[in-house]
């Protein structure tokens, strides 16, 4: 349930931004949460609804993009897609992989009033 | 009261809590509004309609705000502060993570007994509740502070930051941070440590590295504990190590028994090598 803590971080960031940029309500939160990040999206959405209650983000819509997991295969020397940690390179079947993408947990844009 | 963030309760800064009090704001504004809005059809207060005619003076209309913020930015800010302190004082900070019952505290108590001969040691103990573990550590003769996370499932950098304010830090020594027993949540939270050390015991499933890949990817060292029990349990060591390398090809592995002492020498050598690194490069 670290999704709860992550949602609290999101709301704190929104509150900071509201103070800095002068808005009172957030209607849409756009985020990028990579396939290899440590976030369970369903749980995250559920927690966000609960955490946002009574804040400037109450009822806000979560618009979440989920960038693909990517890795560099040291044996094939090329980029591959990696849906999950622990999976093998689809070409050579090896595990000598360096993760290169899909780990992000970012807020990218807000719609505010 | 926190000197960095101003929070009043260092025990559970990141936890949800019910409010029976008001929070002061650091800025001046009114929460009242003098404009009309509809409360139609059982919806929540709907400020989304008719924005142009109903915005608060001083606030702009509906708009898009571009921000690029890592969700964990605040945690990472505290982690960086902690890391800076460790660097300045030559402290090797290790974040010990495992399932409940893998033997973290037993390994710690044994390690303390053996390590205090060569360097100073202190411990931050994370648990949902009780100070039983910190009591065990103090009984072993080193400073320890218990952080109770309440309903929280992991330590965060902010909690550790506070713990460091009251704990006698082990200059040029080792700070063990024993995380809450949980192979999922602590993986996401950098505490400022040199590395996470994932502890797995042979009484658990050998497939845990595959089931909880985030943690074994986040750790630079895996300790396979309780190897004295291998004759009695159907645990395939080779398969376990293979799984760990699959999710993290660079993970180091030490097999030991905190009870019999087998393999502890390698663990202490690893600690010594990393203490040296902490002194040289922080």
CSV table of C-alpha atoms in Angstrom, one decimal:
chain,number,residue,atom,x,y,z
A,1,UNK,CA,0.0,0.0,0.0
A,2,UNK,CA,2.8,2.4,-0.7
A,3,UNK,CA,0.4,3.7,-3.3
A,4,UNK,CA,-1.2,5.6,-0.5
A,5,UNK,CA,2.0,7.4,0.3
A,6,UNK,CA,2.6,8.1,-3.4
A,7,UNK,CA,-0.8,9.7,-3.7
A,8,UNK,CA,-0.1,11.8,-0.6
A,9,UNK,CA,3.1,13.0,-2.4
A,10,UNK,CA,1.0,13.8,-5.4
A,11,UNK,CA,-1.5,15.9,-3.4
A,12,UNK,CA,1.4,17.7,-1.7
A,13,UNK,CA,2.9,18.6,-5.0
A,14,UNK,CA,-0.4,19.9,-6.2
A,15,UNK,CA,-0.8,22.0,-3.1
A,16,UNK,CA,2.7,23.5,-3.6
A,17,UNK,CA,1.9,24.2,-7.2
A,18,UNK,CA,-1.4,25.8,-6.3
A,19,UNK,CA,0.4,28.1,-4.0
A,20,UNK,CA,3.2,29.0,-6.5
A,21,UNK,CA,1.0,29.3,-9.6
A,22,UNK,CA,-2.2,30.6,-8.1
A,23,UNK,CA,-5.0,28.1,-8.7
A,24,UNK,CA,-7.6,26.8,-6.4
A,25,UNK,CA,-8.7,23.5,-7.9
A,26,UNK,CA,-7.2,20.7,-9.9
A,27,UNK,CA,-9.6,19.0,-12.3
A,28,UNK,CA,-7.2,16.7,-14.2
A,29,UNK,CA,-3.8,15.3,-13.2
A,30,UNK,CA,-1.8,14.0,-16.1
A,31,UNK,CA,0.9,11.6,-15.2
A,32,UNK,CA,3.5,9.2,-16.7
A,33,UNK,CA,3.8,6.0,-14.7
A,34,UNK,CA,6.1,3.5,-16.4
A,35,UNK,CA,5.3,-0.2,-16.8
A,36,UNK,CA,8.4,-1.0,-14.8
A,37,UNK,CA,7.7,1.5,-12.0
A,38,UNK,CA,6.7,0.3,-8.6
A,39,UNK,CA,3.1,1.4,-8.9
A,40,UNK,CA,0.0,-0.8,-9.1
A,41,UNK,CA,-2.2,1.5,-11.1
A,42,UNK,CA,-5.6,0.2,-9.9
A,43,UNK,CA,-4.5,0.6,-6.3
A,44,UNK,CA,-3.0,4.0,-7.1
A,45,UNK,CA,-6.3,5.2,-8.5
A,46,UNK,CA,-8.3,3.9,-5.6
A,47,UNK,CA,-5.9,5.6,-3.1
A,48,UNK,CA,-5.9,8.8,-5.0
A,49,UNK,CA,-9.7,9.1,-4.7
A,50,UNK,CA,-9.4,8.6,-1.0
A,51,UNK,CA,-6.4,10.9,-0.4
A,52,UNK,CA,-7.7,13.7,-2.6
A,53,UNK,CA,-11.0,14.0,-0.7
A,54,UNK,CA,-11.2,17.4,1.0
A,55,UNK,CA,-8.3,18.7,-0.9
A,56,UNK,CA,-7.9,20.9,-4.0
A,57,UNK,CA,-7.8,17.7,-6.0
A,58,UNK,CA,-11.1,16.2,-4.8
A,59,UNK,CA,-12.8,14.5,-7.7
A,60,UNK,CA,-9.9,15.2,-10.0
A,61,UNK,CA,-9.5,12.9,-13.0
A,62,UNK,CA,-6.3,10.9,-13.3
A,63,UNK,CA,-5.0,10.8,-16.8
A,64,UNK,CA,-2.2,8.3,-16.7
A,65,UNK,CA,0.1,7.4,-19.5
A,66,UNK,CA,2.1,4.2,-19.1
A,67,UNK,CA,5.4,4.3,-21.0
A,68,UNK,CA,6.7,0.9,-22.1
A,69,UNK,CA,9.4,-0.8,-20.2
A,70,UNK,CA,12.7,-0.8,-22.1
A,71,UNK,CA,16.1,-2.4,-21.6
A,72,UNK,CA,19.4,-2.7,-23.3
A,73,UNK,CA,20.4,-6.3,-23.9
A,74,UNK,CA,24.1,-6.5,-23.3
A,75,UNK,CA,24.4,-9.7,-25.4
A,76,UNK,CA,22.4,-8.5,-28.4
A,77,UNK,CA,23.6,-5.0,-28.0
A,78,UNK,CA,20.3,-3.5,-28.8
A,79,UNK,CA,17.2,-2.0,-27.2
A,80,UNK,CA,14.4,-4.3,-26.4
A,81,UNK,CA,10.9,-4.0,-24.9
A,82,UNK,CA,10.5,-5.4,-21.4
A,83,UNK,CA,7.0,-5.8,-20.1
A,84,UNK,CA,8.1,-7.0,-16.6
A,85,UNK,CA,11.2,-7.2,-14.5
A,86,UNK,CA,12.6,-10.8,-14.6
A,87,UNK,CA,11.6,-11.4,-18.2
A,88,UNK,CA,14.2,-12.5,-20.7
A,89,UNK,CA,15.4,-10.7,-23.9
A,90,UNK,CA,12.8,-11.8,-26.5
A,91,UNK,CA,15.6,-12.4,-29.0
A,92,UNK,CA,18.4,-14.2,-27.2
A,93,UNK,CA,16.6,-15.4,-24.1
A,94,UNK,CA,19.2,-13.9,-21.8
A,95,UNK,CA,18.9,-11.8,-18.7
A,96,UNK,CA,21.9,-9.5,-19.1
A,97,UNK,CA,19.6,-6.5,-19.3
A,98,UNK,CA,20.0,-2.9,-18.3
A,99,UNK,CA,16.7,-1.1,-17.8
A,100,UNK,CA,16.6,2.1,-19.9
A,101,UNK,CA,13.0,3.2,-19.7
A,102,UNK,CA,9.6,2.7,-18.1
A,103,UNK,CA,10.5,3.4,-14.5
A,104,UNK,CA,9.2,6.9,-14.4
A,105,UNK,CA,6.6,8.2,-11.8
A,106,UNK,CA,6.0,11.7,-12.9
A,107,UNK,CA,3.3,14.4,-12.9
A,108,UNK,CA,3.5,16.0,-16.3
A,109,UNK,CA,0.6,18.4,-16.6
A,110,UNK,CA,-2.4,19.7,-14.7
A,111,UNK,CA,-5.7,21.2,-15.7
A,112,UNK,CA,-6.6,23.7,-13.0
A,113,UNK,CA,-9.0,26.5,-12.2
B,1,UNK,CA,9.0,20.0,15.8
B,2,UNK,CA,11.0,19.4,12.7
B,3,UNK,CA,13.5,22.0,11.8
B,4,UNK,CA,13.4,21.3,8.1
B,5,UNK,CA,9.8,20.7,7.4
B,6,UNK,CA,8.0,22.1,10.4
B,7,UNK,CA,6.0,19.0,11.0
B,8,UNK,CA,5.0,18.2,14.6
B,9,UNK,CA,5.0,14.4,14.5
B,10,UNK,CA,8.2,12.8,13.4
B,11,UNK,CA,6.8,9.3,13.8
B,12,UNK,CA,4.3,9.3,11.0
B,13,UNK,CA,4.8,12.3,8.7
B,14,UNK,CA,3.6,10.7,5.6
B,15,UNK,CA,0.6,8.9,7.0
B,16,UNK,CA,-3.0,9.8,6.5
B,17,UNK,CA,-4.5,11.2,9.7
B,18,UNK,CA,-7.9,12.4,10.7
B,19,UNK,CA,-8.1,16.1,11.6
B,20,UNK,CA,-9.6,17.5,14.6
B,21,UNK,CA,-7.6,20.7,14.3
B,22,UNK,CA,-7.0,23.4,11.7
B,23,UNK,CA,-3.8,23.8,9.8
B,24,UNK,CA,-2.3,27.2,9.5
B,25,UNK,CA,-1.4,28.4,6.1
B,26,UNK,CA,1.8,30.2,5.3
B,27,UNK,CA,0.0,32.7,3.2
B,28,UNK,CA,-2.9,35.0,3.4
B,29,UNK,CA,-6.2,34.3,1.7
B,30,UNK,CA,-9.8,33.8,2.3
B,31,UNK,CA,-11.5,30.4,2.0
B,32,UNK,CA,-14.9,32.0,1.6
B,33,UNK,CA,-16.4,32.8,-1.7
B,34,UNK,CA,-18.8,35.4,-2.7
B,35,UNK,CA,-19.8,34.0,-6.1
B,36,UNK,CA,-22.6,31.8,-7.0
B,37,UNK,CA,-22.3,28.2,-8.1
B,38,UNK,CA,-24.7,25.4,-8.8
B,39,UNK,CA,-25.3,22.4,-6.6
B,40,UNK,CA,-27.3,20.5,-9.2
B,41,UNK,CA,-28.2,16.8,-9.4
B,42,UNK,CA,-26.4,15.5,-6.4
B,43,UNK,CA,-23.0,16.3,-7.6
B,44,UNK,CA,-20.2,17.7,-5.6
B,45,UNK,CA,-19.8,21.4,-5.4
B,46,UNK,CA,-19.4,22.1,-9.1
B,47,UNK,CA,-16.9,25.0,-9.7
B,48,UNK,CA,-16.3,23.6,-13.1
B,49,UNK,CA,-19.3,25.2,-14.8
B,50,UNK,CA,-19.2,28.7,-16.0
B,51,UNK,CA,-15.6,29.2,-15.1
B,52,UNK,CA,-15.3,32.6,-16.8
B,53,UNK,CA,-18.1,34.1,-14.8
B,54,UNK,CA,-17.2,32.6,-11.5
B,55,UNK,CA,-13.6,32.8,-10.8
B,56,UNK,CA,-12.1,34.1,-7.6
B,57,UNK,CA,-10.5,37.5,-8.1
B,58,UNK,CA,-6.7,37.0,-8.3
B,59,UNK,CA,-7.1,33.5,-9.6
B,60,UNK,CA,-6.9,32.8,-13.3
B,61,UNK,CA,-9.4,30.8,-15.2
B,62,UNK,CA,-9.2,27.2,-16.1
B,63,UNK,CA,-5.9,26.5,-17.7
B,64,UNK,CA,-3.2,23.9,-18.2
B,65,UNK,CA,-0.1,23.9,-16.0
B,66,UNK,CA,2.9,22.1,-17.3
B,67,UNK,CA,4.9,20.6,-14.5
B,68,UNK,CA,7.5,17.9,-14.6
B,69,UNK,CA,7.7,16.6,-11.1
B,70,UNK,CA,8.8,13.2,-9.9
B,71,UNK,CA,6.2,11.9,-7.5
B,72,UNK,CA,8.9,11.0,-5.0
B,73,UNK,CA,10.7,14.3,-5.3
B,74,UNK,CA,10.0,15.3,-1.7
B,75,UNK,CA,11.2,11.9,-0.4
B,76,UNK,CA,14.3,12.2,-2.6
B,77,UNK,CA,15.0,15.6,-1.3
B,78,UNK,CA,15.3,14.2,2.2
B,79,UNK,CA,17.2,11.2,1.0
B,80,UNK,CA,19.7,13.6,-0.5
B,81,UNK,CA,20.0,15.5,2.8
B,82,UNK,CA,20.6,12.2,4.6
B,83,UNK,CA,23.1,11.0,2.1
B,84,UNK,CA,25.0,14.3,2.5
B,85,UNK,CA,25.2,13.8,6.2
B,86,UNK,CA,26.4,10.2,5.7
B,87,UNK,CA,29.1,11.4,3.3
B,88,UNK,CA,30.3,14.2,5.6
B,89,UNK,CA,30.7,11.8,8.5
B,90,UNK,CA,32.0,8.8,6.6
B,91,UNK,CA,29.1,6.7,7.6
B,92,UNK,CA,28.1,3.6,5.6
B,93,UNK,CA,24.3,3.5,5.7
B,94,UNK,CA,22.6,0.2,4.8
B,95,UNK,CA,18.9,-0.2,4.3
B,96,UNK,CA,18.0,-3.8,5.3
B,97,UNK,CA,14.9,-5.1,3.6
B,98,UNK,CA,13.1,-8.4,3.7
B,99,UNK,CA,9.9,-10.2,4.4
B,100,UNK,CA,8.9,-10.5,8.0
B,101,UNK,CA,10.7,-13.3,9.7
B,102,UNK,CA,13.7,-13.5,7.3
B,103,UNK,CA,16.0,-12.9,10.2
B,104,UNK,CA,16.9,-9.2,9.9
B,105,UNK,CA,17.1,-8.5,13.6
B,106,UNK,CA,18.9,-11.7,14.4
B,107,UNK,CA,21.5,-10.9,11.8
B,108,UNK,CA,21.8,-7.4,13.1
B,109,UNK,CA,22.3,-8.4,16.7
B,110,UNK,CA,25.0,-10.9,15.7
B,111,UNK,CA,26.6,-8.4,13.3
B,112,UNK,CA,26.7,-5.7,16.0
B,113,UNK,CA,28.4,-8.0,18.4
B,114,UNK,CA,31.1,-8.7,15.9
B,115,UNK,CA,31.4,-5.3,14.3
B,116,UNK,CA,31.6,-3.1,17.3
B,117,UNK,CA,35.2,-4.3,17.8
B,118,UNK,CA,36.2,-2.6,14.6
B,119,UNK,CA,33.9,0.4,14.2
B,120,UNK,CA,31.0,2.3,15.7
B,121,UNK,CA,27.5,1.1,14.9
B,122,UNK,CA,24.0,2.5,15.3
B,123,UNK,CA,20.6,1.3,14.2
B,124,UNK,CA,17.3,2.8,13.0
B,125,UNK,CA,14.6,0.3,13.6
B,126,UNK,CA,11.4,0.5,11.5
B,127,UNK,CA,8.3,-1.4,12.6
B,128,UNK,CA,4.6,-0.7,12.4
B,129,UNK,CA,4.5,-0.7,16.2
B,130,UNK,CA,6.3,-1.7,19.4
B,131,UNK,CA,9.9,-0.9,20.3
B,132,UNK,CA,10.8,-4.6,20.8
B,133,UNK,CA,13.5,-4.6,18.1
B,134,UNK,CA,15.1,-1.4,19.2
B,135,UNK,CA,15.2,-2.9,22.7
B,136,UNK,CA,17.0,-5.9,21.4
B,137,UNK,CA,19.5,-3.8,19.6
B,138,UNK,CA,20.2,-1.6,22.6
B,139,UNK,CA,20.6,-4.7,24.7
B,140,UNK,CA,23.4,-5.6,22.2
B,141,UNK,CA,25.1,-2.4,23.2
B,142,UNK,CA,24.7,0.2,20.5
B,143,UNK,CA,22.5,3.2,20.0
B,144,UNK,CA,19.1,2.5,18.4
B,145,UNK,CA,16.0,4.5,17.7
B,146,UNK,CA,12.6,2.9,16.9
B,147,UNK,CA,10.5,4.5,14.2
B,148,UNK,CA,6.9,3.3,14.3
B,149,UNK,CA,5.3,3.7,11.0
B,150,UNK,CA,1.8,3.1,12.3
B,151,UNK,CA,-0.3,2.0,9.4
B,152,UNK,CA,2.6,2.7,7.1
B,153,UNK,CA,4.2,-0.1,5.3
B,154,UNK,CA,7.7,1.3,4.8
B,155,UNK,CA,10.2,3.9,6.1
B,156,UNK,CA,10.6,7.0,4.1
B,157,UNK,CA,13.5,9.4,4.0
B,158,UNK,CA,11.7,12.0,6.1
B,159,UNK,CA,11.3,9.5,9.0
B,160,UNK,CA,14.9,8.6,8.8
B,161,UNK,CA,15.9,12.3,8.7
B,162,UNK,CA,14.1,12.8,12.0
B,163,UNK,CA,15.6,9.6,13.5
B,164,UNK,CA,19.0,10.9,12.7
B,165,UNK,CA,18.4,14.1,14.7
B,166,UNK,CA,18.2,12.1,17.9
B,167,UNK,CA,20.4,9.2,17.3
B,168,UNK,CA,24.1,9.2,18.1
B,169,UNK,CA,25.4,8.7,14.6
B,170,UNK,CA,28.3,6.3,14.1
B,171,UNK,CA,31.0,8.5,12.6
B,172,UNK,CA,33.2,6.5,10.1
B,173,UNK,CA,31.1,3.5,11.1
B,174,UNK,CA,27.9,1.7,10.0
B,175,UNK,CA,24.3,2.8,10.3
B,176,UNK,CA,21.9,0.0,9.8
B,177,UNK,CA,18.4,1.0,8.9
B,178,UNK,CA,16.1,-2.0,9.4
B,179,UNK,CA,13.1,-1.4,7.3
B,180,UNK,CA,9.6,-2.6,7.9
B,181,UNK,CA,9.3,-6.3,7.0
B,182,UNK,CA,7.8,-6.0,3.6
B,183,UNK,CA,9.3,-7.0,0.2
B,184,UNK,CA,7.2,-4.5,-1.8
B,185,UNK,CA,6.8,-1.0,-0.5
B,186,UNK,CA,10.3,-0.2,0.8
B,187,UNK,CA,11.7,-0.8,-2.7
B,188,UNK,CA,10.4,2.6,-3.9
B,189,UNK,CA,11.8,4.7,-1.1
B,190,UNK,CA,15.4,5.9,-1.1
B,191,UNK,CA,16.4,6.7,2.4
B,192,UNK,CA,19.8,8.1,1.5
B,193,UNK,CA,21.5,4.7,2.1
B,194,UNK,CA,24.6,3.5,0.2
B,195,UNK,CA,22.5,0.5,-0.8
B,196,UNK,CA,19.6,-1.7,0.1
B,197,UNK,CA,20.5,-5.1,1.3
B,198,UNK,CA,17.7,-7.7,0.6
B,199,UNK,CA,17.6,-10.5,3.0
B,200,UNK,CA,16.0,-13.8,2.0
B,201,UNK,CA,15.9,-16.9,4.1
B,202,UNK,CA,15.9,-20.5,3.0
B,203,UNK,CA,12.6,-21.1,4.8
B,204,UNK,CA,10.9,-18.9,2.2
B,205,UNK,CA,10.2,-19.6,-1.4
B,206,UNK,CA,13.2,-19.6,-3.7
B,207,UNK,CA,11.1,-17.8,-6.3
B,208,UNK,CA,10.8,-14.6,-4.2
B,209,UNK,CA,13.3,-12.7,-6.4
B,210,UNK,CA,10.9,-13.2,-9.3
B,211,UNK,CA,7.8,-12.5,-7.3
B,212,UNK,CA,9.1,-9.3,-5.8
B,213,UNK,CA,11.5,-8.2,-8.5
B,214,UNK,CA,11.4,-4.5,-7.6
B,215,UNK,CA,13.1,-5.2,-4.3
B,216,UNK,CA,15.8,-7.4,-5.7
B,217,UNK,CA,16.5,-4.9,-8.4
B,218,UNK,CA,16.7,-2.1,-5.9
B,219,UNK,CA,19.3,-3.9,-3.8
B,220,UNK,CA,23.0,-4.2,-4.6
B,221,UNK,CA,23.4,-7.2,-2.2
B,222,UNK,CA,21.3,-10.1,-1.4
B,223,UNK,CA,21.9,-12.1,1.7
B,224,UNK,CA,20.6,-15.7,1.7
B,225,UNK,CA,20.1,-16.3,5.4
B,226,UNK,CA,19.5,-19.4,7.6
B,227,UNK,CA,21.6,-21.7,5.4
B,228,UNK,CA,22.1,-23.9,8.4
B,229,UNK,CA,18.5,-25.1,7.8
B,230,UNK,CA,19.1,-26.1,4.1
B,231,UNK,CA,19.3,-29.9,5.0
B,232,UNK,CA,15.8,-29.6,6.4
B,233,UNK,CA,14.0,-27.6,3.7
B,234,UNK,CA,13.3,-28.1,0.0
B,235,UNK,CA,15.1,-24.9,-1.1
B,236,UNK,CA,16.9,-24.9,-4.4
B,237,UNK,CA,19.8,-22.4,-3.8
B,238,UNK,CA,21.0,-22.5,-7.4
B,239,UNK,CA,17.6,-21.6,-8.7
B,240,UNK,CA,17.1,-18.8,-6.2
B,241,UNK,CA,20.4,-17.2,-7.2
B,242,UNK,CA,19.6,-17.6,-10.8
B,243,UNK,CA,16.2,-15.8,-10.3
B,244,UNK,CA,18.0,-13.0,-8.4
B,245,UNK,CA,20.4,-12.5,-11.2
B,246,UNK,CA,17.6,-12.5,-13.7
B,247,UNK,CA,16.0,-9.4,-12.1
B,248,UNK,CA,19.4,-7.9,-11.2
B,249,UNK,CA,22.4,-9.2,-13.1
B,250,UNK,CA,24.7,-7.1,-10.9
B,251,UNK,CA,23.4,-8.1,-7.5
B,252,UNK,CA,26.0,-9.5,-5.1
B,253,UNK,CA,25.1,-12.6,-3.1
B,254,UNK,CA,26.3,-13.8,0.3
B,255,UNK,CA,25.0,-17.0,1.9
B,256,UNK,CA,25.2,-17.1,5.6
B,257,UNK,CA,23.7,-18.2,8.9
B,258,UNK,CA,23.3,-15.6,11.5
B,259,UNK,CA,22.9,-18.4,14.1
B,260,UNK,CA,25.9,-20.6,13.3
B,261,UNK,CA,28.0,-17.8,12.0
B,262,UNK,CA,28.8,-19.6,8.7
B,263,UNK,CA,29.4,-17.0,6.0
B,264,UNK,CA,29.5,-14.0,8.3
B,265,UNK,CA,33.1,-13.3,7.4
B,266,UNK,CA,32.1,-12.6,3.9
B,267,UNK,CA,29.4,-10.2,5.1
B,268,UNK,CA,31.9,-8.3,7.3
B,269,UNK,CA,34.4,-8.2,4.5
B,270,UNK,CA,31.7,-6.7,2.3
B,271,UNK,CA,30.9,-4.1,5.0
B,272,UNK,CA,34.5,-3.2,5.4
B,273,UNK,CA,35.0,-2.7,1.7
B,274,UNK,CA,31.9,-0.5,1.5
B,275,UNK,CA,33.0,1.4,4.6
B,276,UNK,CA,36.2,2.2,2.8
B,277,UNK,CA,34.2,3.3,-0.2
B,278,UNK,CA,32.0,5.5,2.0
B,279,UNK,CA,35.1,7.2,3.4
B,280,UNK,CA,36.7,7.7,0.0
B,281,UNK,CA,33.9,8.6,-2.3
B,282,UNK,CA,30.9,9.1,0.1
